Coordinates of C-alpha atoms and ligand atoms in Angstrom, one line a residue:
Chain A
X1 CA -69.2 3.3 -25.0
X2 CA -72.7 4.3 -26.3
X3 CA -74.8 5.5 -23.5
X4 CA -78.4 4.4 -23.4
X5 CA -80.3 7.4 -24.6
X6 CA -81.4 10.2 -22.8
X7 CA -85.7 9.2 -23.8
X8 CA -84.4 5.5 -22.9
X9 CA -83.3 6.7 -19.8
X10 CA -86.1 9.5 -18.5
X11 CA -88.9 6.4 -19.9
X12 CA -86.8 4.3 -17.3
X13 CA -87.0 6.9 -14.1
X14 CA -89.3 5.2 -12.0
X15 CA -87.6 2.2 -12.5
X16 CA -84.4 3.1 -12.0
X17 CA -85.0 6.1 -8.8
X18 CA -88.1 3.8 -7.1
X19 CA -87.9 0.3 -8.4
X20 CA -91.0 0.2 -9.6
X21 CA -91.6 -3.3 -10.9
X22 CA -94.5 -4.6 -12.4
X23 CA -97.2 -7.0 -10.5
X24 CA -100.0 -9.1 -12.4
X25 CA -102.9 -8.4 -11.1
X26 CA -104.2 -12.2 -11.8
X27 CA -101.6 -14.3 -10.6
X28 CA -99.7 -11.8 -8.7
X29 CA -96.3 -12.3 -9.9
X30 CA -94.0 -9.2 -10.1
X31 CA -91.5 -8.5 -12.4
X32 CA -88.2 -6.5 -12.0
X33 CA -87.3 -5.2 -14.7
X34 CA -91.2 -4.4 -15.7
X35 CA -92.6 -6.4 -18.2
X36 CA -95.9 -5.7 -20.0
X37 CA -96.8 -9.3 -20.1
X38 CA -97.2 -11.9 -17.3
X39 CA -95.9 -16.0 -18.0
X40 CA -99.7 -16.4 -16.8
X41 CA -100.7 -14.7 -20.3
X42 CA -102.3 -11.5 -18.7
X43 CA -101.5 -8.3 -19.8
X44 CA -103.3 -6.6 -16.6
X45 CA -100.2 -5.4 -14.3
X46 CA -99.9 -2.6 -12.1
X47 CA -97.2 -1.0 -10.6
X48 CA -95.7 -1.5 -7.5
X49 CA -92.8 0.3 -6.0
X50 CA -90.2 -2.4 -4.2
X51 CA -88.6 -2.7 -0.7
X52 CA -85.8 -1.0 -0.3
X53 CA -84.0 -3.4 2.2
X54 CA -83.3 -7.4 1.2
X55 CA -80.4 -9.6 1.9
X56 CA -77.2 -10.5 -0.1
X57 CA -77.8 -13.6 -2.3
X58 CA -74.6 -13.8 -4.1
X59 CA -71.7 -11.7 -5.6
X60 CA -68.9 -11.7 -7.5
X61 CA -66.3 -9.0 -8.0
X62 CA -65.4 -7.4 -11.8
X63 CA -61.8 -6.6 -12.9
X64 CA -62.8 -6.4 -16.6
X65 CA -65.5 -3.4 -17.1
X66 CA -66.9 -1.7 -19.4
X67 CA -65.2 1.7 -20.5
X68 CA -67.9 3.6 -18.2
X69 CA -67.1 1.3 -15.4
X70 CA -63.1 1.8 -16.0
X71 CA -62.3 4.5 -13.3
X72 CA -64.7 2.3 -10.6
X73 CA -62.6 -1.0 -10.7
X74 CA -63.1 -3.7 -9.4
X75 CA -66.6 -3.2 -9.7
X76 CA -68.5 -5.3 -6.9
X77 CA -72.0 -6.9 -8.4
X78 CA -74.8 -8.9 -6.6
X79 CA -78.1 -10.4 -6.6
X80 CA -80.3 -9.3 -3.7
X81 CA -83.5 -11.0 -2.6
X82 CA -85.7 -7.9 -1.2
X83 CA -87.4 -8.3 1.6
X84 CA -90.8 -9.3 -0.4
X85 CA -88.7 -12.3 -2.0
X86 CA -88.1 -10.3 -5.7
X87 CA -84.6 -10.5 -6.4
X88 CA -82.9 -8.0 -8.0
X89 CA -78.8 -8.0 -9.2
X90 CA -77.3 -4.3 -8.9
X91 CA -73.9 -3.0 -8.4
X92 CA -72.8 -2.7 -4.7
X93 CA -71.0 0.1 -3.2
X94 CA -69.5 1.3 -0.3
X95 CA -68.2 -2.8 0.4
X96 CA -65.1 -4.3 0.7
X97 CA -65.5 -7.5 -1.0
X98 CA -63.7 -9.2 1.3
X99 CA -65.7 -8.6 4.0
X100 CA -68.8 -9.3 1.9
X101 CA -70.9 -12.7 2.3
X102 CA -74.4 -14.1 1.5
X103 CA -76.9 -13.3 3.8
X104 CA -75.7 -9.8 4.5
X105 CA -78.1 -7.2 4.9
X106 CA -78.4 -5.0 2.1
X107 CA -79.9 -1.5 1.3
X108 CA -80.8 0.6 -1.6
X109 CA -79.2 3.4 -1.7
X110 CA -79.4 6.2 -4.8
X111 CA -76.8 6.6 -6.3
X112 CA -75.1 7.8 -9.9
X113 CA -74.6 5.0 -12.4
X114 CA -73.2 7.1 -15.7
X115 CA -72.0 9.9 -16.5
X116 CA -72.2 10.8 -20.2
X117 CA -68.8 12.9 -20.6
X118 CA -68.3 16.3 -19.4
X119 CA -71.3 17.7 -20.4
X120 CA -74.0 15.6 -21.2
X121 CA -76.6 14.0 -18.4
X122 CA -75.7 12.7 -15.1
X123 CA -77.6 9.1 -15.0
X124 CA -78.8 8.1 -11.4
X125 CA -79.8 5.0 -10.5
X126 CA -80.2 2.2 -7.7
X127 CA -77.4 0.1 -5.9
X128 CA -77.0 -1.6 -3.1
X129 CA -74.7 -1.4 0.2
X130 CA -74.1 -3.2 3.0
X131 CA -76.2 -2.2 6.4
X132 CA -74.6 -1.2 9.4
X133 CA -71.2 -0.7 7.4
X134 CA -68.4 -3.1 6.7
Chain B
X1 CA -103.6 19.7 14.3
X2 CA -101.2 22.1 16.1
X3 CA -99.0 25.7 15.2
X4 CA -97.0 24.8 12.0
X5 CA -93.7 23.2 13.0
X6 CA -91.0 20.4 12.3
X7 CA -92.3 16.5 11.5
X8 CA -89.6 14.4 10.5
X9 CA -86.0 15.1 10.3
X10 CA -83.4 13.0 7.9
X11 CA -79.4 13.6 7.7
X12 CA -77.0 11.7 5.5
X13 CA -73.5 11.4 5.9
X14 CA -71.3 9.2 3.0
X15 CA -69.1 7.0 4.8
X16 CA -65.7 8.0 3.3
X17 CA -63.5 10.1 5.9
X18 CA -60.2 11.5 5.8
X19 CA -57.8 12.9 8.8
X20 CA -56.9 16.3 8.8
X21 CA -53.2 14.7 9.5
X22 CA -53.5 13.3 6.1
X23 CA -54.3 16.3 4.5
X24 CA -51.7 18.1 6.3
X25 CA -49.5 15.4 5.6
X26 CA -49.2 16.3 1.8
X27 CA -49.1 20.5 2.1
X28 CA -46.4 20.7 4.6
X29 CA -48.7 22.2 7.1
X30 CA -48.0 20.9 11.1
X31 CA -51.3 18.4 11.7
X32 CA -51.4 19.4 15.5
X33 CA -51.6 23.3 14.9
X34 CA -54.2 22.8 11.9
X35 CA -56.2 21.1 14.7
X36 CA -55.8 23.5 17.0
X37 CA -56.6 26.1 14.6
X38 CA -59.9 25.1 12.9
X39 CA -60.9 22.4 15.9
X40 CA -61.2 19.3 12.6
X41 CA -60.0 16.0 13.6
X42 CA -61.3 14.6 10.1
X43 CA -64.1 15.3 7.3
X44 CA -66.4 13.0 5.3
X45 CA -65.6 12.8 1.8
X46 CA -68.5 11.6 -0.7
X47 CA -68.1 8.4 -2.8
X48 CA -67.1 8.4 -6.6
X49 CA -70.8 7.8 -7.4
X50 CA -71.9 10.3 -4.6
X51 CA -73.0 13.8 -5.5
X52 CA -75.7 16.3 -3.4
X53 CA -78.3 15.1 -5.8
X54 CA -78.0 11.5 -4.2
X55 CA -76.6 12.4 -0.5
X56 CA -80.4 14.9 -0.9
X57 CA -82.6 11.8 -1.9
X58 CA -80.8 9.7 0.5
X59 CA -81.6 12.4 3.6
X60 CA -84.7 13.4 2.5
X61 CA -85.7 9.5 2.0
X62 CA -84.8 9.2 5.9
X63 CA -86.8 12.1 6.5
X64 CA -90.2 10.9 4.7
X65 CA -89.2 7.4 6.5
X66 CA -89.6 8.8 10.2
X67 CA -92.4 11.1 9.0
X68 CA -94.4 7.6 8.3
X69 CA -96.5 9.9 5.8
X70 CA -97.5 9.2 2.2
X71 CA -94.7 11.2 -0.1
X72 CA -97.4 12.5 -2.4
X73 CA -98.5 14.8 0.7
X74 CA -95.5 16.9 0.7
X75 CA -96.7 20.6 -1.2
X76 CA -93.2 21.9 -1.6
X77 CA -89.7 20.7 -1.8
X78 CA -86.6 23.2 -1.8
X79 CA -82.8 22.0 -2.6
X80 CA -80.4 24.5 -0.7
X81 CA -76.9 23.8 -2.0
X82 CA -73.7 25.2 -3.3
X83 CA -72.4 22.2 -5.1
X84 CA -75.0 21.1 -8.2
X85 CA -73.8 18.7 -10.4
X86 CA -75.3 20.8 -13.2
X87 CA -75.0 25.0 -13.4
X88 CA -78.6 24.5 -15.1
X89 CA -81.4 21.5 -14.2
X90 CA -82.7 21.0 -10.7
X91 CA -82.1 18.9 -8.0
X92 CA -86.0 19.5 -6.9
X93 CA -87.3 17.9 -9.5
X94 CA -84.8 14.6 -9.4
X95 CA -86.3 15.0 -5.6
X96 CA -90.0 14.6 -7.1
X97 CA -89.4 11.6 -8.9
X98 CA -86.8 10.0 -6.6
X99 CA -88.9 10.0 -3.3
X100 CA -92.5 9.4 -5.0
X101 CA -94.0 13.0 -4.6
X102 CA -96.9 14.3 -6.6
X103 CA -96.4 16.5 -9.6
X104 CA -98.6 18.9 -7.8
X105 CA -95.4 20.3 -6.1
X106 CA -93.8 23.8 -5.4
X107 CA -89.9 23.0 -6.1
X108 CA -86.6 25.0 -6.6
X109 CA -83.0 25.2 -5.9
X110 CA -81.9 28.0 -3.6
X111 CA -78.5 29.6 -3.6
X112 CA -77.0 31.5 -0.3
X113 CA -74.1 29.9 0.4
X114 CA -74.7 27.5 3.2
X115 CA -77.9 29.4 4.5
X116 CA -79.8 28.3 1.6
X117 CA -81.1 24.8 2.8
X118 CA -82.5 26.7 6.0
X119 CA -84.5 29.5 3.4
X120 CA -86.3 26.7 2.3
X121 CA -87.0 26.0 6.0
X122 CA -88.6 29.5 5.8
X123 CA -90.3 29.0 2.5
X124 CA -91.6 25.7 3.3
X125 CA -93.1 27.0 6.9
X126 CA -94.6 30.0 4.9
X127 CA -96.6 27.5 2.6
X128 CA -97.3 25.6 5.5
X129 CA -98.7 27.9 8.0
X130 CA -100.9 29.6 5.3
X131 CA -102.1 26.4 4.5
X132 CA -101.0 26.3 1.0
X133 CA -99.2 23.5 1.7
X134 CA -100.0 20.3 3.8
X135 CA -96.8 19.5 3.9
X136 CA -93.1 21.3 3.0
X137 CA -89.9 19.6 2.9
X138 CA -86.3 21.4 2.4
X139 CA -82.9 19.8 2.2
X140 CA -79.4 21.0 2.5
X141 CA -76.9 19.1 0.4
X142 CA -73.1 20.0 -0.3
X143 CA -69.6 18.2 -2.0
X144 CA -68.6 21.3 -0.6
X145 CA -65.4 22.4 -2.7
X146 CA -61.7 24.0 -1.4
X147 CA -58.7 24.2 -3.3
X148 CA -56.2 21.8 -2.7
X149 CA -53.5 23.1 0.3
X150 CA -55.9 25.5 0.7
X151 CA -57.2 26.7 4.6
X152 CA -60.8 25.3 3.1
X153 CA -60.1 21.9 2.2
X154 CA -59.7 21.1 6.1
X155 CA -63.1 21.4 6.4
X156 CA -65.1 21.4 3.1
X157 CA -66.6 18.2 3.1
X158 CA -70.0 16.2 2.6
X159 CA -73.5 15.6 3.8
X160 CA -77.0 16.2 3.1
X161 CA -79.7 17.1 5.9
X162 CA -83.8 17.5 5.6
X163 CA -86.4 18.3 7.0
X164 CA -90.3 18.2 6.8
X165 CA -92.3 20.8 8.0
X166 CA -96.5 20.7 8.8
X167 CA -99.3 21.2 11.1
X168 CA -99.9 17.8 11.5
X169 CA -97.8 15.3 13.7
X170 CA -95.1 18.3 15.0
X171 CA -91.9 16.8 16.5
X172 CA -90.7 20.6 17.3
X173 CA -93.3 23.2 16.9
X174 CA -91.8 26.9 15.8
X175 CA -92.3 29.7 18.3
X176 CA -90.6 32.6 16.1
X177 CA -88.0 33.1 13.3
X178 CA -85.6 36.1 12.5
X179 CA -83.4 37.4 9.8
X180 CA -80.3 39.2 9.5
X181 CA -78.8 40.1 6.1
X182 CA -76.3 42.4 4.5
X183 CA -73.8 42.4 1.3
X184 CA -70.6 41.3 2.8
X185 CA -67.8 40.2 0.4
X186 CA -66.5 37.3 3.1
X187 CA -66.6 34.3 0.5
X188 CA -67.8 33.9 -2.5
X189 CA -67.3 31.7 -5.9
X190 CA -67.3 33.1 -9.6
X191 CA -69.7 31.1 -12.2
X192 CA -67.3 28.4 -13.8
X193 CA -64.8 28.6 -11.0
X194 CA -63.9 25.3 -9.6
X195 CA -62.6 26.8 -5.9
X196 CA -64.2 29.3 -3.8
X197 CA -62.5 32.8 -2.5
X198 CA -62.9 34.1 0.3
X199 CA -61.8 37.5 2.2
X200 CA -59.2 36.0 5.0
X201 CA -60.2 38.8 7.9
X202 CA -63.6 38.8 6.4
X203 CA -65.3 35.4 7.4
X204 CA -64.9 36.2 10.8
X205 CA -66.1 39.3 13.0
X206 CA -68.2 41.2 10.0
X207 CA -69.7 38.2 8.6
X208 CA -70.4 35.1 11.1
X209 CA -70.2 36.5 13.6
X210 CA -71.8 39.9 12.8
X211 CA -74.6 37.8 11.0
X212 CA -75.3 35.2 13.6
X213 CA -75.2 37.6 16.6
X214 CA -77.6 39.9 14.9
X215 CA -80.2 37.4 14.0
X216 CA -80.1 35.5 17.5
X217 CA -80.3 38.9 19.4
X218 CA -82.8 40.6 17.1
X219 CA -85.0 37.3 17.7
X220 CA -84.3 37.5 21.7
X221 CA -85.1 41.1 21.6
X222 CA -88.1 41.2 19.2
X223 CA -89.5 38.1 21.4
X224 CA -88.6 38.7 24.2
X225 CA -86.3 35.4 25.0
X226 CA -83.3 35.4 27.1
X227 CA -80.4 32.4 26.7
X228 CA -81.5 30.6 29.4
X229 CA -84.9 29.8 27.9
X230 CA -82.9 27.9 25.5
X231 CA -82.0 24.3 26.4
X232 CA -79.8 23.5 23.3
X233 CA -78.4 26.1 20.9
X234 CA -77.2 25.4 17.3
X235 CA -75.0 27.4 14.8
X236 CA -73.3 27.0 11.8
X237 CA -70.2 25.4 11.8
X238 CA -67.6 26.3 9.1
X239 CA -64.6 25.0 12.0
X240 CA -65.2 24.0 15.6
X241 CA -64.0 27.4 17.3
X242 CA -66.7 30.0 15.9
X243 CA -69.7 28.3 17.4
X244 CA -68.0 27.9 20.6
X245 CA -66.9 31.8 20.2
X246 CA -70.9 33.1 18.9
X247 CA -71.7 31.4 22.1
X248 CA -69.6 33.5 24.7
X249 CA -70.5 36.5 22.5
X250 CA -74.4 35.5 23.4
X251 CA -73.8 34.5 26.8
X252 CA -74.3 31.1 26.3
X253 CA -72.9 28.2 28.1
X254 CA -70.7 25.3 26.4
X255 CA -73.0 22.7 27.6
X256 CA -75.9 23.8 25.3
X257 CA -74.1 24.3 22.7
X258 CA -71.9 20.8 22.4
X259 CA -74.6 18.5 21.7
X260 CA -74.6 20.1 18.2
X261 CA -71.4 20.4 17.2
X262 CA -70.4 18.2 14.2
X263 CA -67.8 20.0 12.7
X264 CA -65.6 18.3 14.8
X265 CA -65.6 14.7 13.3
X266 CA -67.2 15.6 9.4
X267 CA -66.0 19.0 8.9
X268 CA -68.4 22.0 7.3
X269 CA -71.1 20.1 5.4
X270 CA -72.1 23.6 4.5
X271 CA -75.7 23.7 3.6
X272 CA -76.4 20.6 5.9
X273 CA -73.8 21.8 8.8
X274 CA -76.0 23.5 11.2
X275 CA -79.2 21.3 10.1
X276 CA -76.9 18.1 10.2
X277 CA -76.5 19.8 14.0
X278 CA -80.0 20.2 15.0
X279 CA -80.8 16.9 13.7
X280 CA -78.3 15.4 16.5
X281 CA -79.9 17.6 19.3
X282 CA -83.2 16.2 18.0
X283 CA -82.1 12.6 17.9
X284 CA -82.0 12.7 21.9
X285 CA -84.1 15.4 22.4
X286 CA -87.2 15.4 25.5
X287 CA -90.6 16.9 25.0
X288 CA -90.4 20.8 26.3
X289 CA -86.7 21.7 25.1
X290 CA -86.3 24.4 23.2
X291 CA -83.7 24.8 20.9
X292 CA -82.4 28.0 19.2
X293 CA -80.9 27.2 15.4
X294 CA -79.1 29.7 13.8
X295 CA -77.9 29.0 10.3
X296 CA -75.0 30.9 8.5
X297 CA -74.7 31.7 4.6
X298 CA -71.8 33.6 3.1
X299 CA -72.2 37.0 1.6
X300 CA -73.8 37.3 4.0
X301 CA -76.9 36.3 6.2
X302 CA -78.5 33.9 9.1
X303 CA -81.9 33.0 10.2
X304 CA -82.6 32.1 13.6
X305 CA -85.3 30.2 14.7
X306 CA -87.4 29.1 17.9
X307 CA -88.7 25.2 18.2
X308 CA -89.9 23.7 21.1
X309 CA -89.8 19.8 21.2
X310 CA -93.6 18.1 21.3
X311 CA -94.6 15.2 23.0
X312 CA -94.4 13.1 19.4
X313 CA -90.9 13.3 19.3
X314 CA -90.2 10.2 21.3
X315 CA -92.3 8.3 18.5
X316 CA -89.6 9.4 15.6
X317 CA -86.5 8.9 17.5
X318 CA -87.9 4.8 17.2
X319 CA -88.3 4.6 14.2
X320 CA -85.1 2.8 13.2
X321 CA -83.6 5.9 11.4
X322 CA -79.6 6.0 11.2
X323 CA -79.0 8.6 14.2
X324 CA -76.5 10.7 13.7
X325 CA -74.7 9.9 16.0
X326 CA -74.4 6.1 14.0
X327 CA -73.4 7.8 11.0
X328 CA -70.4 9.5 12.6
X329 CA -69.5 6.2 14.1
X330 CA -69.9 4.5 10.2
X331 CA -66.4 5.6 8.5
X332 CA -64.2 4.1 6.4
X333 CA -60.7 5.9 5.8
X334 CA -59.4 7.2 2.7
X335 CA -55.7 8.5 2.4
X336 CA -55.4 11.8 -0.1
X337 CA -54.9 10.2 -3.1
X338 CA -58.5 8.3 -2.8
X339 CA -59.9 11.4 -1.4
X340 CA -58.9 13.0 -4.7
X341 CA -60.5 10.1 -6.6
X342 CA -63.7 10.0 -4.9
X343 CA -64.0 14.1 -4.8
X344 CA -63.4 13.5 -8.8
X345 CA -60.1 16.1 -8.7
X346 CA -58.3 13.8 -11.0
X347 CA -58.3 15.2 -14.3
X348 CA -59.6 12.5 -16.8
X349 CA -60.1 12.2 -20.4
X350 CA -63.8 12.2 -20.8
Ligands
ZN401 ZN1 -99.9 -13.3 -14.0

């Protein structure tokens, strides 16, 4: 698989280590990813880092991944509402899915997300786990 | 504002454990003497997407969570560790970016075997107390490594603990700190070596013991302490026996001592063991103990260092922190051949 690049990745940091999202600052909306423009036409938005506890919205659980996913399977992916109402869908770790269900509470944890070989960059990123344990 | 001292403490242990029965299970080795021996019931073992980069940023992110302090505050950040994902590119600097700091910030990885986390302790307090810093924040974090069927692998094992150090809102204010170092061959691993050596007879009487004595009794001599000023004691913890042993060699009692023992139920978290420790003795801690810590790094040196607990340290045991004491209750249980998965020791096209 083609990694995303390392600029594409090191432009992506706060993003990806902080979840920094993007808020308009005329209508107030925020946006995870970032966007540059707001639906309410405004191009004025700031950033904002998110919370970094929410609630489970809904998962399902991946047998069929992609060839940097392949040594992780099944892969467990879900959409979390944070606690300020933004959802955001990540991968979730440390879960059995079986034991998983809406409503669960959820936190961010760090974590790495790829690899690129032996010897290229480590990629870290954001996912999600279960609070309190499963 | 008071005398320089710690703020916040944060510990991080993965959830992933697996019995030293299990492990005995595959090498032939008899389970119940292996636990006699080394005092291990079982160790944590990172996830497969775990490293000490993210078991750092997840204890220092605890840390900076009881401190209730703006990140960008923090002057200095140090990464003690054995175990970097990368030979060359810091951890420090992922630690910047992942916890928010300014780029106005003194940062580096320090090596000394599993003393290094509590040399940034020393570095950070430095900064700190000359007021070159307003804040100073180090964090030990190891995927500690032993060969398979080796004596190591029943205890090398994971988990990441840090701690921020200021003026400003002291939980445990430092009364003094000692050092005692010397070139002693007891363990040590060569540059692209996956496994660490170490010198059988050498690990114990010359090097932790020798090294942990020294600093504790040069510090009681030098300032004039005796061990019953001391209400809890912390060591390093590479097995369960040598701390209780440095203890009877010091003259001090089991019952300061127990409250920060780890080793037991994790195994050797190396850079975080004996701050992991002292993180426990400060999750329960009163206002006017004083607690003796007394780290341990191969090849060979300890500090040792005075704190006495502040009135503010009721305020950060509420704040909603995982105690450790939660975290060693939080396990899930992997047999070998997971354990060899998750500690990536499966060899993979890549
Ligand atoms: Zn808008």
């Amino acid at each position: 698989m083609r990694h995303e690049s390392v600029p594409i990745y090191w432009r992506n940091i706060p993003h990806y280590y902080r979840l920094v999202a993007r808020r308009c600052k005329r209508c107030g909306a925020v946006y995870f990813p970032p966007v540059a423009k707001c639906r309410c036409g405004s191009t004025e938005l700031e950033n904002v880092e998110l919370p970094r506890e929410g609630r489970l919205v809904e998962y399902t659980v991946l047998h069929q991944v992609g060839t940097d996913f392949l040594k992780q399977k099944p892969l467990i992916v879900g959409l979390v509402e944070l606690s300020n109402g933004v959802r955001v869908a990540g991968q979730i770790v440390d879960a059995q899915p079986d034991k998983l269900a809406p409503g669960a509470k959820m936190e961010v944890v760090f974590r790495r997300v790829i690899a690129d070989g032996k010897h290229g960059l480590v990629m870290y990123g954001y996912k999600f786990r279960p609070v309190g344990g499963i | 504002m008071s005398r320089v001292g710690v703020v916040s403490w944060g510990a991080y242990i993965p959830k992933y454990r697996i019995r030293t029965e299990e492990v005995a299970r595959i090498w032939g080795d008899d389970p119940l003497r292996i636990v006699d021996v080394y005092l291990v019931d079982e160790k944590s073992v990172e996830g497969l997407d775990e490293d000490a980069v993210t078991i750092a940023v997840e204890a220092a992110r605890r840390a900076i969570r009881r401190a209730g302090i703006d990140p960008r505050r923090i002057g200095a950040v140090y990464a003690g560790t054995e175990s970097k994902p990368y030979a060359v590119k810091p951890i420090s600097s992922i630690l910047v970016d992942a916890l928010g700091l300014s780029n106005n910030v003194f940062a580096v990885d320090m090596e000394f075997a599993c003393k290094a986390g509590s040399e940034g302790l020393v570095a950070a307090i430095g900064l700190v107390d000359s007021g070159r810093a307003e804040y100073g924040m180090t964090v030990g974090t190891d995927t500690s490594q032993g060969e398979p069927g080796e004596h190591l692998e029943y205890s090398a094992s994971s988990g990441g603990a840090a701690l921020i150090v200021g003026k400003d809102g002291v939980a445990a204010e430092l009364e003094a700190m000692y050092s005692f170092v010397s070139d002693t061959p007891d363990f040590w691993r060569r540059e692209g070596s996956p496994y660490p050596m170490h010198g059988e007879g050498f690990t114990g009487e010359p090097a932790y013991f020798r090294h942990i004595v020294g600093a504790a009794k040069g510090l009681m001599e030098k300032y004039g302490y005796k061990p019953s000023d001391f209400t809890y004691v912390v060591f390093h913890q590479p097995n369960g026996r040598f701390p209780v042993r440095a203890a009877s060699m010091l003259n001090i009692p089991m019952e300061k001592i127990k409250p920060g023992i780890v080793v037991t139920h994790i195994g050797n978290t190396y850079n975080a063991s004996a701050l992991m420790g002292f993180a426990r003795v400060l999750d329960t801690a009163k206002p006017g103990d004083k607690i003796l810590l007394v780290p341990f790094g191969s090849g060979a040196g300890s500090n040792a260092f005075v704190f006495t607990v502040t009135d503010l340290i009721a305020e950060r045991q509420k704040t909603g922190v995982p105690t450790v004491e939660e975290m060693l209750r939080d396990k899930i249980y992997v047999d070998y051949a997971q354990y060899l998965k998750m500690r990536k020791m499966i060899k993979l096209f890549e």
